PDB file of C-alpha atoms in Angstrom:
ATOM      1  CA  THR A1290       0.108   0.047   0.038  1.00 93.00           C
ATOM      2  CA  MET A1291       1.414   3.447  -1.179  1.00 95.00           C
ATOM      3  CA  VAL A1292      -0.456   6.883   0.477  1.00 95.00           C
ATOM      4  CA  VAL A1293       0.637   9.916   0.038  1.00 96.00           C
ATOM      5  CA  GLY A1294      -0.447  12.730   1.938  1.00 95.00           C
ATOM      6  CA  GLN A1295      -1.694  10.538   5.016  1.00 90.00           C
ATOM      7  CA  ALA A1296      -2.326  12.745   7.925  1.00 84.00           C
ATOM      8  CA  GLY A1297       0.114  15.683   6.450  1.00 91.00           C
ATOM      9  CA  ALA A1298       1.341  16.409   3.363  1.00 95.00           C
ATOM     10  CA  GLY A1299       2.854  14.526   0.286  1.00 96.00           C
ATOM     11  CA  THR A1300       4.685  14.203  -3.000  1.00 97.00           C
ATOM     12  CA  LEU A1301       5.646  11.997  -5.225  1.00 98.00           C
ATOM     13  CA  ASP A1302       6.661  12.758  -8.438  1.00 98.00           C
ATOM     14  CA  VAL A1303       7.152  10.199 -10.911  1.00 98.00           C
ATOM     15  CA  LEU A1304       9.617  11.634 -14.114  1.00 98.00           C
ATOM     16  CA  ALA A1305      11.942  10.765 -16.966  1.00 96.00           C
ATOM     17  CA  GLY A1306      10.707   7.452 -17.572  1.00 97.00           C
ATOM     18  CA  ALA A1307      10.134   5.849 -13.920  1.00 98.00           C
ATOM     19  CA  VAL A1308       8.035   3.384 -13.204  1.00 98.00           C
ATOM     20  CA  VAL A1309       6.217   3.009  -9.325  1.00 98.00           C
ATOM     21  CA  ARG A1310       4.183  -0.200  -8.408  1.00 97.00           C
ATOM     22  CA  THR A1311       1.672  -0.301  -5.486  1.00 97.00           C
ATOM     23  CA  GLY A1312      -0.406  -2.290  -4.684  1.00 96.00           C
ATOM     24  CA  ILE A1313      -3.995   0.110  -2.274  1.00 95.00           C
ATOM     25  CA  GLY A1314      -2.791   3.296  -3.666  1.00 95.00           C
ATOM     26  CA  LEU A1315      -4.415   6.153  -1.871  1.00 95.00           C
ATOM     27  CA  VAL A1316      -3.260  10.290  -2.588  1.00 96.00           C
ATOM     28  CA  GLY A1317      -4.902  12.322   0.602  1.00 94.00           C
ATOM     29  CA  ASP A1318      -5.697   9.905   2.748  1.00 86.00           C
ATOM     30  CA  GLN A1319      -7.435  11.055   5.961  1.00 85.00           C
ATOM     31  CA  ALA A1320      -8.949  14.001   7.018  1.00 84.00           C
ATOM     32  CA  GLY A1321      -6.542  16.880   7.079  1.00 86.00           C
ATOM     33  CA  GLY A1322      -3.482  15.050   4.552  1.00 91.00           C
ATOM     34  CA  VAL A1323      -3.085  16.474   1.522  1.00 96.00           C
ATOM     35  CA  GLY A1324      -1.179  14.261  -1.321  1.00 97.00           C
ATOM     36  CA  SER A1325       0.446  15.367  -4.638  1.00 97.00           C
ATOM     37  CA  ILE A1326       1.386  12.549  -7.594  1.00 98.00           C
ATOM     38  CA  ARG A1327       2.614  13.643 -10.648  1.00 98.00           C
ATOM     39  CA  VAL A1328       3.532  11.678 -13.906  1.00 98.00           C
ATOM     40  CA  ASP A1329       5.388  13.160 -16.396  1.00 97.00           C
ATOM     41  CA  GLY A1330       7.123  12.085 -19.505  1.00 96.00           C
ATOM     42  CA  PRO A1331       7.115   9.335 -21.847  1.00 95.00           C
ATOM     43  CA  GLY A1332       7.425   5.845 -20.409  1.00 96.00           C
ATOM     44  CA  SER A1333       6.765   7.273 -16.577  1.00 98.00           C
ATOM     45  CA  GLN A1334       4.164   5.023 -15.185  1.00 98.00           C
ATOM     46  CA  TRP A1335       2.059   4.422 -11.767  1.00 98.00           C
ATOM     47  CA  ILE A1336       0.969   0.869 -11.734  1.00 98.00           C
ATOM     48  CA  SER A1337      -1.621   0.468  -9.769  1.00 97.00           C
ATOM     49  CA  THR A1338      -3.161  -3.441  -9.004  1.00 96.00           C
ATOM     50  CA  GLY A1339      -5.844  -2.305  -5.418  1.00 91.00           C
ATOM     51  CA  PHE A1340      -8.068   0.719  -4.519  1.00 91.00           C
ATOM     52  CA  THR A1341      -6.770   3.841  -6.011  1.00 95.00           C
ATOM     53  CA  GLY A1342      -7.901   6.706  -4.390  1.00 96.00           C
ATOM     54  CA  ILE A1343      -7.732  10.411  -4.991  1.00 97.00           C
ATOM     55  CA  GLY A1344      -9.178  12.362  -2.357  1.00 95.00           C
ATOM     56  CA  PHE A1345     -10.594   9.984  -0.719  1.00 83.00           C
ATOM     57  CA  LEU A1346     -10.786  11.752   2.945  1.00 86.00           C
ATOM     58  CA  GLY A1347      -8.220  14.192   2.947  1.00 92.00           C
ATOM     59  CA  ALA A1348      -7.218  16.322  -0.508  1.00 96.00           C
ATOM     60  CA  GLY A1349      -5.342  14.670  -3.138  1.00 97.00           C
ATOM     61  CA  GLU A1350      -4.090  15.411  -6.838  1.00 97.00           C
ATOM     62  CA  LEU A1351      -3.099  13.269  -9.533  1.00 98.00           C
ATOM     63  CA  THR A1352      -1.525  15.065 -12.590  1.00 97.00           C
ATOM     64  CA  ILE A1353      -0.791  12.741 -15.698  1.00 97.00           C
ATOM     65  CA  GLY A1354       1.620  15.536 -18.181  1.00 95.00           C
ATOM     66  CA  ASN A1355       3.449  14.864 -21.623  1.00 92.00           C
ATOM     67  CA  GLY A1356       2.638  10.950 -22.210  1.00 90.00           C
ATOM     68  CA  GLY A1357       2.177   9.860 -18.729  1.00 96.00           C
ATOM     69  CA  ALA A1358       0.688   6.521 -17.711  1.00 98.00           C
ATOM     70  CA  VAL A1359      -1.185   5.648 -14.685  1.00 98.00           C
ATOM     71  CA  GLN A1360      -2.855   1.265 -15.137  1.00 97.00           C
ATOM     72  CA  ALA A1361      -5.078   0.720 -12.688  1.00 96.00           C
ATOM     73  CA  GLN A1362      -8.828  -1.424 -12.387  1.00 93.00           C
ATOM     74  CA  ASP A1363     -10.258   2.034 -11.342  1.00 95.00           C
ATOM     75  CA  VAL A1364      -9.196   5.348 -10.516  1.00 97.00           C
ATOM     76  CA  LEU A1365     -11.617   6.775  -8.180  1.00 97.00           C
ATOM     77  CA  VAL A1366     -11.623  10.800  -8.054  1.00 98.00           C
ATOM     78  CA  ASP A1367     -13.218  11.819  -4.714  1.00 96.00           C
ATOM     79  CA  SER A1368     -15.401  14.591  -3.607  1.00 95.00           C
ATOM     80  CA  ASN A1369     -11.880  15.925  -2.183  1.00 95.00           C
ATOM     81  CA  GLY A1370      -9.297  14.734  -5.500  1.00 97.00           C
ATOM     82  CA  LYS A1371      -8.588  15.923  -8.384  1.00 97.00           C
ATOM     83  CA  LEU A1372      -7.047  14.945 -11.639  1.00 97.00           C
ATOM     84  CA  SER A1373      -5.995  16.419 -14.874  1.00 95.00           C
ATOM     85  CA  GLY A1374      -3.670  15.925 -17.682  1.00 91.00           C
ATOM     86  CA  VAL A1375      -2.391  15.057 -20.878  1.00 94.00           C
ATOM     87  CA  GLY A1376      -1.305  11.068 -21.186  1.00 94.00           C
ATOM     88  CA  THR A1377      -3.445   7.952 -20.416  1.00 96.00           C
ATOM     89  CA  ILE A1378      -5.525   5.878 -17.789  1.00 97.00           C
ATOM     90  CA  THR A1379      -5.565   2.160 -18.095  1.00 97.00           C
ATOM     91  CA  GLY A1380      -8.290   1.378 -16.452  1.00 97.00           C
ATOM     92  CA  ASN A1381     -11.651   2.686 -15.688  1.00 98.00           C
ATOM     93  CA  LEU A1382     -12.257   6.410 -14.091  1.00 98.00           C
ATOM     94  CA  LEU A1383     -14.940   7.467 -11.522  1.00 98.00           C
ATOM     95  CA  ASN A1384     -15.167  10.967 -11.430  1.00 98.00           C
ATOM     96  CA  GLY A1385     -16.609  11.928  -8.115  1.00 98.00           C
ATOM     97  CA  GLY A1386     -14.567  14.857  -7.835  1.00 98.00           C
ATOM     98  CA  THR A1387     -12.649  16.963 -10.712  1.00 98.00           C
ATOM     99  CA  VAL A1388     -11.399  15.602 -14.030  1.00 98.00           C
ATOM    100  CA  ILE A1389      -9.375  17.938 -15.998  1.00 95.00           C
ATOM    101  CA  ALA A1390      -8.552  16.841 -19.611  1.00 93.00           C
ATOM    102  CA  GLY A1391      -5.458  18.106 -20.671  1.00 88.00           C
ATOM    103  CA  ALA A1392      -3.397  20.882 -18.102  1.00 83.00           C
ATOM    104  CA  ALA A1393      -5.165  23.822 -16.869  1.00 79.00           C
ATOM    105  CA  GLY A1394      -4.850  26.604 -19.093  1.00 81.00           C
ATOM    106  CA  SER A1395      -3.602  24.479 -22.065  1.00 84.00           C
ATOM    107  CA  ILE A1396      -5.742  22.276 -24.384  1.00 89.00           C
ATOM    108  CA  GLY A1397      -4.590  18.687 -24.417  1.00 91.00           C
ATOM    109  CA  THR A1398      -6.244  14.875 -24.492  1.00 94.00           C
ATOM    110  CA  LEU A1399      -6.727  12.706 -21.638  1.00 96.00           C
ATOM    111  CA  GLN A1400      -7.676   8.853 -23.446  1.00 97.00           C
ATOM    112  CA  VAL A1401      -8.931   6.615 -20.840  1.00 98.00           C
ATOM    113  CA  SER A1402      -8.868   2.664 -22.019  1.00 96.00           C
ATOM    114  CA  GLY A1403     -11.934   1.765 -19.395  1.00 97.00           C
ATOM    115  CA  ASP A1404     -15.245   3.769 -18.988  1.00 98.00           C
ATOM    116  CA  TYR A1405     -15.529   6.912 -17.893  1.00 98.00           C
ATOM    117  CA  GLU A1406     -18.446   7.446 -14.713  1.00 98.00           C
ATOM    118  CA  GLN A1407     -19.217  10.700 -14.426  1.00 98.00           C
ATOM    119  CA  LEU A1408     -20.802  10.488 -10.136  1.00 97.00           C
ATOM    120  CA  THR A1409     -23.593  13.361  -8.672  1.00 96.00           C
ATOM    121  CA  GLY A1410     -20.913  16.143  -7.047  1.00 95.00           C
ATOM    122  CA  GLY A1411     -18.399  15.500  -9.973  1.00 98.00           C
ATOM    123  CA  PHE A1412     -17.022  18.408 -12.262  1.00 98.00           C
ATOM    124  CA  LEU A1413     -16.036  17.876 -15.923  1.00 98.00           C
ATOM    125  CA  ASP A1414     -13.870  20.600 -16.978  1.00 97.00           C
ATOM    126  CA  ILE A1415     -13.534  21.902 -20.648  1.00 95.00           C
ATOM    127  CA  GLU A1416     -11.016  24.487 -21.970  1.00 93.00           C
ATOM    128  CA  ILE A1417     -12.041  25.720 -25.398  1.00 92.00           C
ATOM    129  CA  GLY A1418      -9.531  28.005 -27.470  1.00 88.00           C
ATOM    130  CA  GLY A1419      -5.794  28.317 -27.519  1.00 79.00           C
ATOM    131  CA  PHE A1420      -3.749  29.191 -31.095  1.00 75.00           C
ATOM    132  CA  ALA A1421      -2.359  25.110 -31.216  1.00 71.00           C
ATOM    133  CA  ASN A1422      -3.878  23.326 -33.420  1.00 68.00           C
ATOM    134  CA  ASP A1423      -6.629  22.143 -31.427  1.00 74.00           C
ATOM    135  CA  HIS A1424      -8.628  24.134 -30.131  1.00 85.00           C
ATOM    136  CA  VAL A1425     -10.920  22.376 -27.705  1.00 88.00           C
ATOM    137  CA  ASP A1426      -9.675  19.367 -24.000  1.00 93.00           C
ATOM    138  CA  LEU A1427     -10.411  16.167 -25.574  1.00 95.00           C
ATOM    139  CA  LEU A1428     -11.867  13.549 -22.936  1.00 97.00           C
ATOM    140  CA  ALA A1429     -11.608  10.053 -25.310  1.00 98.00           C
ATOM    141  CA  VAL A1430     -13.199   7.488 -23.129  1.00 98.00           C
ATOM    142  CA  GLY A1431     -14.251   3.847 -23.486  1.00 98.00           C
ATOM    143  CA  THR A1432     -18.298   4.030 -22.736  1.00 98.00           C
ATOM    144  CA  ALA A1433     -19.627   7.100 -20.956  1.00 98.00           C
ATOM    145  CA  THR A1434     -22.101   7.574 -17.975  1.00 98.00           C
ATOM    146  CA  LEU A1435     -22.840  10.617 -17.457  1.00 98.00           C
ATOM    147  CA  ASP A1436     -23.810  13.131 -14.084  1.00 98.00           C
ATOM    148  CA  GLY A1437     -22.748  15.840 -12.204  1.00 98.00           C
ATOM    149  CA  ILE A1438     -22.078  18.955 -13.470  1.00 98.00           C
ATOM    150  CA  LEU A1439     -19.991  20.377 -16.850  1.00 98.00           C
ATOM    151  CA  ARG A1440     -17.816  23.358 -16.341  1.00 97.00           C
ATOM    152  CA  LEU A1441     -16.256  25.434 -19.684  1.00 95.00           C
ATOM    153  CA  ARG A1442     -13.612  27.938 -19.756  1.00 93.00           C
ATOM    154  CA  LEU A1443     -12.583  30.104 -22.270  1.00 90.00           C
ATOM    155  CA  LEU A1444      -8.726  30.544 -23.491  1.00 88.00           C
ATOM    156  CA  ALA A1445      -7.611  33.185 -25.774  1.00 81.00           C
ATOM    157  CA  GLY A1446      -7.105  32.754 -29.414  1.00 78.00           C
ATOM    158  CA  THR A1447      -9.292  30.570 -32.123  1.00 77.00           C
ATOM    159  CA  VAL A1448     -12.736  29.114 -30.944  1.00 79.00           C
ATOM    160  CA  PRO A1449     -13.917  26.705 -34.113  1.00 75.00           C
ATOM    161  CA  ALA A1450     -17.887  26.539 -34.697  1.00 75.00           C
ATOM    162  CA  VAL A1451     -17.556  22.508 -33.431  1.00 81.00           C
ATOM    163  CA  ASN A1452     -15.618  21.551 -30.801  1.00 87.00           C
ATOM    164  CA  VAL A1453     -15.798  17.858 -29.268  1.00 94.00           C
ATOM    165  CA  ALA A1454     -14.874  17.493 -25.481  1.00 96.00           C
ATOM    166  CA  LEU A1455     -15.769  13.924 -24.699  1.00 97.00           C
ATOM    167  CA  THR A1456     -15.735  10.901 -26.820  1.00 97.00           C
ATOM    168  CA  ALA A1457     -16.929   7.383 -26.155  1.00 98.00           C
ATOM    169  CA  THR A1458     -18.146   3.902 -27.444  1.00 98.00           C
ATOM    170  CA  SER A1459     -21.177   4.934 -26.212  1.00 98.00           C
ATOM    171  CA  VAL A1460     -22.747   7.744 -24.026  1.00 98.00           C
ATOM    172  CA  SER A1461     -25.401   7.869 -21.153  1.00 97.00           C
ATOM    173  CA  GLY A1462     -27.304   9.197 -18.331  1.00 98.00           C
ATOM    174  CA  GLN A1463     -26.933  13.880 -18.894  1.00 97.00           C
ATOM    175  CA  PHE A1464     -24.851  16.590 -16.692  1.00 98.00           C
ATOM    176  CA  ASP A1465     -27.099  18.059 -13.995  1.00 98.00           C
ATOM    177  CA  ASN A1466     -26.764  21.372 -15.552  1.00 98.00           C
ATOM    178  CA  VAL A1467     -26.567  21.255 -18.739  1.00 98.00           C
ATOM    179  CA  VAL A1468     -29.205  18.553 -21.222  1.00 97.00           C
ATOM    180  CA  ASN A1469     -28.306  18.049 -24.957  1.00 98.00           C
ATOM    181  CA  GLY A1470     -29.508  20.912 -27.079  1.00 97.00           C
ATOM    182  CA  GLN A1471     -29.299  23.812 -24.045  1.00 98.00           C
ATOM    183  CA  ARG A1472     -26.661  26.446 -23.965  1.00 97.00           C
ATOM    184  CA  LEU A1473     -24.082  26.262 -21.509  1.00 97.00           C
ATOM    185  CA  THR A1474     -22.153  29.605 -19.832  1.00 97.00           C
ATOM    186  CA  THR A1475     -19.053  29.589 -19.516  1.00 95.00           C
ATOM    187  CA  VAL A1476     -17.708  29.991 -16.156  1.00 95.00           C
ATOM    188  CA  ASP A1477     -16.141  33.469 -16.995  1.00 90.00           C
ATOM    189  CA  GLY A1478     -19.514  34.811 -18.120  1.00 93.00           C
ATOM    190  CA  PHE A1479     -17.231  35.908 -21.423  1.00 87.00           C
ATOM    191  CA  GLY A1480     -19.517  33.273 -23.972  1.00 90.00           C
ATOM    192  CA  SER A1481     -21.827  30.333 -24.115  1.00 93.00           C
ATOM    193  CA  PHE A1482     -22.095  27.022 -26.235  1.00 94.00           C
ATOM    194  CA  ILE A1483     -25.174  24.946 -27.555  1.00 96.00           C
ATOM    195  CA  VAL A1484     -24.302  20.798 -25.976  1.00 97.00           C
ATOM    196  CA  ASN A1485     -24.927  18.125 -28.116  1.00 97.00           C
ATOM    197  CA  TYR A1486     -24.511  14.490 -26.864  1.00 98.00           C
ATOM    198  CA  GLY A1487     -26.929  11.194 -26.380  1.00 96.00           C
ATOM    199  CA  PRO A1488     -29.452  10.516 -28.753  1.00 93.00           C
ATOM    200  CA  GLY A1489     -31.525  13.210 -30.549  1.00 93.00           C
ATOM    201  CA  SER A1490     -27.425  14.979 -30.545  1.00 97.00           C
ATOM    202  CA  ALA A1491     -27.293  17.479 -33.970  1.00 95.00           C
ATOM    203  CA  PHE A1492     -24.209  15.469 -34.365  1.00 96.00           C
ATOM    204  CA  ASN A1493     -22.316  11.729 -32.970  1.00 97.00           C
ATOM    205  CA  PRO A1494     -24.904  11.013 -30.289  1.00 97.00           C
ATOM    206  CA  ASN A1495     -21.321   9.582 -28.994  1.00 98.00           C
ATOM    207  CA  GLN A1496     -19.743  12.279 -28.294  1.00 98.00           C
ATOM    208  CA  VAL A1497     -20.253  15.876 -26.225  1.00 98.00           C
TER     209      VAL A1497
END
């Protein structure tokens, strides 16, 4: 078992192709604990064979960057947890906290080789804009079961007419704050977008 941020503050950086293998892996395990794990760079991996919880009781954050990878049967982002990144998760992702596709302040893709379930109280943050070739964060998953809140944020740069924020083999459920065909204002209040997904979508029903 590995616990990062159990009673105090703890940080683990997995860099430059390093591999960390654990059974149970917890980030921010107890009230008052603050944990942070960063898996960054090609070949860098965190492989967990047991329960994997981010912000389970304390505050926890998992950041995947520049092609890093996390492998687990299930990754639970709890109410005090945050997951962000550009890289790969092999396993199912359950979001009861905050998931940011890409890195905060820049566009990127988070690939989940498993299913994505957004729980009640979960937040999915998507940024739109930027100056690179891609202009929207993307969460690419197996099946997607939606609940909770979708938050859109604007970045400086080009904003194309159609943005794919989530792609899945199938989409079920709906966000609490926006149903298919409704308009959603960005969290900064500077813009708004019509959100299409699921049956009745004007576009691919398996995309948001």
